[in-house]
Tab-separated table of C-alpha atoms in Angstrom:
chain	number	residue	atom	x	y	z
A	220	MET	CA	-41.153	-6.378	75.315
A	221	SER	CA	-39.903	-9.418	73.778
A	222	ASP	CA	-37.066	-11.693	75.297
A	223	ASN	CA	-34.828	-10.488	72.371
A	224	ASP	CA	-35.083	-6.955	73.391
A	225	GLN	CA	-34.428	-7.629	76.941
A	226	ARG	CA	-31.541	-9.242	76.139
A	227	ASP	CA	-30.050	-6.730	73.823
A	228	GLN	CA	-30.500	-3.970	76.396
A	229	SER	CA	-28.918	-5.896	79.245
A	230	ARG	CA	-25.597	-6.580	77.499
A	231	PRO	CA	-22.780	-4.502	78.550
A	232	THR	CA	-21.701	-2.059	75.897
A	233	PRO	CA	-18.298	-2.767	74.808
A	234	PRO	CA	-15.430	-0.361	75.944
A	235	ALA	CA	-14.787	2.722	74.044
A	236	ALA	CA	-11.768	2.524	72.180
A	237	PRO	CA	-8.981	4.286	74.473
A	238	ALA	CA	-7.991	7.627	73.192
A	239	ALA	CA	-4.471	8.077	71.905
A	240	PRO	CA	-1.942	8.940	74.313
A	241	GLY	CA	-0.589	12.432	74.107
A	242	PRO	CA	-1.995	15.894	73.508
A	243	GLU	CA	-5.126	16.419	70.929
A	244	PRO	CA	-5.210	18.892	68.118
A	245	GLU	CA	-7.302	21.938	68.639
A	246	PRO	CA	-10.232	22.036	66.042
A	247	ILE	CA	-10.326	25.296	63.808
A	248	LYS	CA	-13.758	26.645	63.307
A	249	PHE	CA	-15.201	25.171	59.531
A	250	PHE	CA	-12.152	22.556	59.396
A	251	GLY	CA	-12.339	20.820	62.899
A	252	THR	CA	-8.962	18.791	63.181
A	253	THR	CA	-8.560	17.931	59.395
A	254	TRP	CA	-5.663	20.590	59.391
A	255	VAL	CA	-3.391	18.003	61.304
A	256	GLU	CA	-3.202	15.331	58.359
A	257	HIS	CA	-5.239	17.417	55.492
A	258	ASP	CA	-7.892	14.624	54.995
A	259	GLY	CA	-11.383	14.424	55.445
A	260	GLY	CA	-12.149	16.871	52.926
A	261	TYR	CA	-9.703	19.552	53.875
A	262	ALA	CA	-8.800	20.880	50.365
A	263	LEU	CA	-12.465	21.165	49.585
A	264	ARG	CA	-13.076	22.932	52.741
A	265	ARG	CA	-10.406	25.263	52.077
A	266	ILE	CA	-11.811	26.075	48.448
A	267	GLY	CA	-15.159	26.237	49.748
A	268	MET	CA	-14.529	28.802	52.525
A	269	ALA	CA	-12.068	30.794	50.312
A	270	ALA	CA	-14.874	30.831	47.422
A	271	GLY	CA	-17.675	31.762	50.397
A	272	SER	CA	-15.586	34.563	51.710
A	273	LEU	CA	-14.816	36.032	48.788
A	274	VAL	CA	-18.426	36.118	47.532
A	275	THR	CA	-19.697	37.360	50.414
A	276	ALA	CA	-17.096	40.201	50.323
A	277	VAL	CA	-18.172	41.029	46.990
A	278	ALA	CA	-21.935	40.832	47.943
A	279	ALA	CA	-20.818	43.342	51.034
A	280	ALA	CA	-18.982	45.585	48.939
A	281	PHE	CA	-21.984	45.672	46.643
A	282	LEU	CA	-24.261	46.379	49.386
A	283	LEU	CA	-21.815	49.326	50.401
A	284	ARG	CA	-22.240	50.865	47.070
A	285	MET	CA	-26.076	50.758	46.918
A	286	ALA	CA	-25.761	52.511	50.280
A	287	TYR	CA	-23.376	55.299	48.582
A	288	GLU	CA	-25.572	55.757	45.874
A	289	GLY	CA	-28.473	56.233	48.656
A	290	LEU	CA	-26.279	59.034	49.941
A	291	GLN	CA	-25.985	60.444	46.543
A	292	ILE	CA	-29.670	60.237	45.942
A	293	GLY	CA	-30.416	61.904	49.377
A	294	ASP	CA	-27.986	64.732	48.166
A	295	VAL	CA	-26.401	64.804	51.703
A	296	GLY	CA	-23.589	66.751	50.571
A	297	PRO	CA	-19.842	65.948	49.669
A	298	PHE	CA	-18.469	66.255	53.039
A	299	LEU	CA	-20.686	62.966	54.234
A	300	SER	CA	-20.221	61.219	51.189
A	301	ILE	CA	-16.385	61.420	51.370
A	302	SER	CA	-16.497	60.615	55.180
A	303	VAL	CA	-18.476	57.620	54.740
A	304	VAL	CA	-16.209	56.309	52.258
A	305	VAL	CA	-13.044	57.144	54.280
A	306	LEU	CA	-14.442	55.404	57.363
A	307	PHE	CA	-15.047	52.284	55.592
A	308	ALA	CA	-11.660	52.054	53.997
A	309	ILE	CA	-9.842	52.818	57.151
A	310	ALA	CA	-12.276	50.317	59.186
A	311	SER	CA	-11.833	47.532	56.340
A	312	SER	CA	-7.870	48.184	56.674
A	313	ILE	CA	-7.635	47.838	60.315
A	314	ALA	CA	-9.920	44.849	60.409
A	315	PHE	CA	-7.893	43.201	57.697
A	316	ALA	CA	-4.706	43.676	59.407
A	317	LYS	CA	-6.026	42.627	63.026
A	318	THR	CA	-7.823	39.522	61.376
A	319	TRP	CA	-4.154	38.675	59.601
A	320	GLU	CA	-2.281	39.287	62.560
A	321	SER	CA	-4.926	37.093	64.948
A	322	PHE	CA	-4.165	33.766	62.176
A	323	GLY	CA	-0.292	33.882	63.393
A	324	THR	CA	-0.279	35.170	67.203
A	325	ARG	CA	-2.770	34.651	70.162
A	326	PRO	CA	-4.235	37.675	71.237
A	327	ARG	CA	-2.758	38.719	74.632
A	328	PRO	CA	-5.037	38.565	77.586
A	329	SER	CA	-4.494	42.513	78.278
A	330	SER	CA	-5.124	43.097	74.744
A	331	ASP	CA	-7.367	45.585	72.843
A	332	GLU	CA	-9.336	43.031	71.127
A	333	GLY	CA	-12.656	43.648	72.640
A	334	ALA	CA	-12.378	47.394	71.961
A	335	LEU	CA	-12.047	46.637	68.181
A	336	LYS	CA	-14.876	44.685	67.592
A	337	GLY	CA	-17.144	47.595	66.654
A	338	LEU	CA	-14.461	48.683	64.252
A	339	LYS	CA	-13.798	45.150	62.993
A	340	ALA	CA	-17.798	44.718	62.587
A	341	ILE	CA	-17.777	48.126	60.326
A	342	GLY	CA	-14.777	46.913	58.620
A	343	PHE	CA	-15.698	43.587	57.824
A	344	ILE	CA	-14.956	43.509	53.919
A	345	GLY	CA	-10.995	43.542	55.357
A	346	SER	CA	-11.670	40.475	57.346
A	347	LEU	CA	-13.278	38.573	54.674
A	348	ILE	CA	-10.515	39.436	52.226
A	349	ALA	CA	-7.996	38.224	54.932
A	350	TYR	CA	-9.928	35.366	55.357
A	351	PHE	CA	-10.005	34.667	51.615
A	352	LEU	CA	-6.247	35.295	51.272
A	353	ARG	CA	-5.445	33.145	54.173
A	354	CYS	CA	-7.589	30.293	52.869
A	355	LEU	CA	-5.701	30.509	49.519
A	356	VAL	CA	-2.327	28.994	51.553
A	357	GLU	CA	-3.862	27.184	54.329
A	358	ALA	CA	-6.615	27.071	56.950
A	359	PRO	CA	-6.936	30.343	58.747
A	360	GLY	CA	-4.890	29.613	62.169
A	361	GLU	CA	-3.211	26.419	60.993
A	362	LYS	CA	0.341	27.479	61.082
A	363	LEU	CA	-0.247	28.712	64.637
A	364	ARG	CA	-1.858	25.404	65.953
A	365	ARG	CA	0.034	23.329	64.141
A	366	ALA	CA	3.449	24.916	65.939
A	367	GLU	CA	1.488	24.771	69.331
A	368	TYR	CA	0.505	21.102	68.768
A	369	GLU	CA	4.280	19.796	67.243
A	370	ARG	CA	5.340	21.866	70.595
A	371	ALA	CA	2.936	19.851	72.782
A	372	GLN	CA	3.831	16.378	71.204
A	373	ALA	CA	7.470	17.123	71.475
A	374	GLU	CA	6.873	17.935	75.388
A	375	PHE	CA	4.915	15.036	75.766
A	376	ALA	CA	7.352	12.664	74.241
A	377	ARG	CA	10.163	14.298	76.523
A	378	ARG	CA	7.959	13.399	79.651
A	379	ARG	CA	7.057	10.437	78.652
A	380	GLY	CA	10.555	9.281	77.710
A	381	ALA	CA	11.716	10.130	81.255
A	382	ARG	CA	9.421	7.809	82.553
A	383	THR	CA	11.149	4.197	82.841
A	384	GLY	CA	10.459	0.946	84.719
A	385	ASN	CA	8.187	0.973	87.723
A	386	PRO	CA	8.573	3.369	90.547
A	387	ALA	CA	7.426	0.925	93.045
A	388	ALA	CA	10.188	-1.518	92.220
A	389	ARG	CA	13.086	0.837	92.598
A	390	ARG	CA	15.323	0.155	95.669
A	391	PRO	CA	15.143	3.020	98.321
A	392	LYS	CA	17.601	5.604	98.371
A	393	ARG	CA	20.555	5.208	100.713
A	394	LYS	CA	20.841	7.743	103.507
A	395	ARG	CA	24.301	9.155	104.188
């Protein structure tokens, strides 16, 4: 090692910039925290996620159609064929409703979200369509997180405003 390398290693690293005071915004999957200021390619991400979810939903519908045609070729009978179509339709509608609902409210700790995972997996086309439609308006879950973030900022400002002066310099309270 040369003398320059040793000097570079012994130099103290400059301190990291202090974090901004106050609450931090919660990142959204695929969007990070770009939803706060709508910067950092936010619009492109929304367009990309909307297009990706729509393309995936169309491809999944095509695969389900091929599976249905396989049932027709296998000559399994009309009851099973209709049952499969109805099952996927119901599962997709429930998955759509639950996914859409999850963009606006947080699930309660005692909710049945765990029990619905299998149903949502079967009706994944409904979830993809809900994601597509929400991406046309905003990042999925942005409205909920924005409300929580603004509430946390207001609470922080309220608590911060209550702190005035140096508590050590205050006079002691008189006893009555």
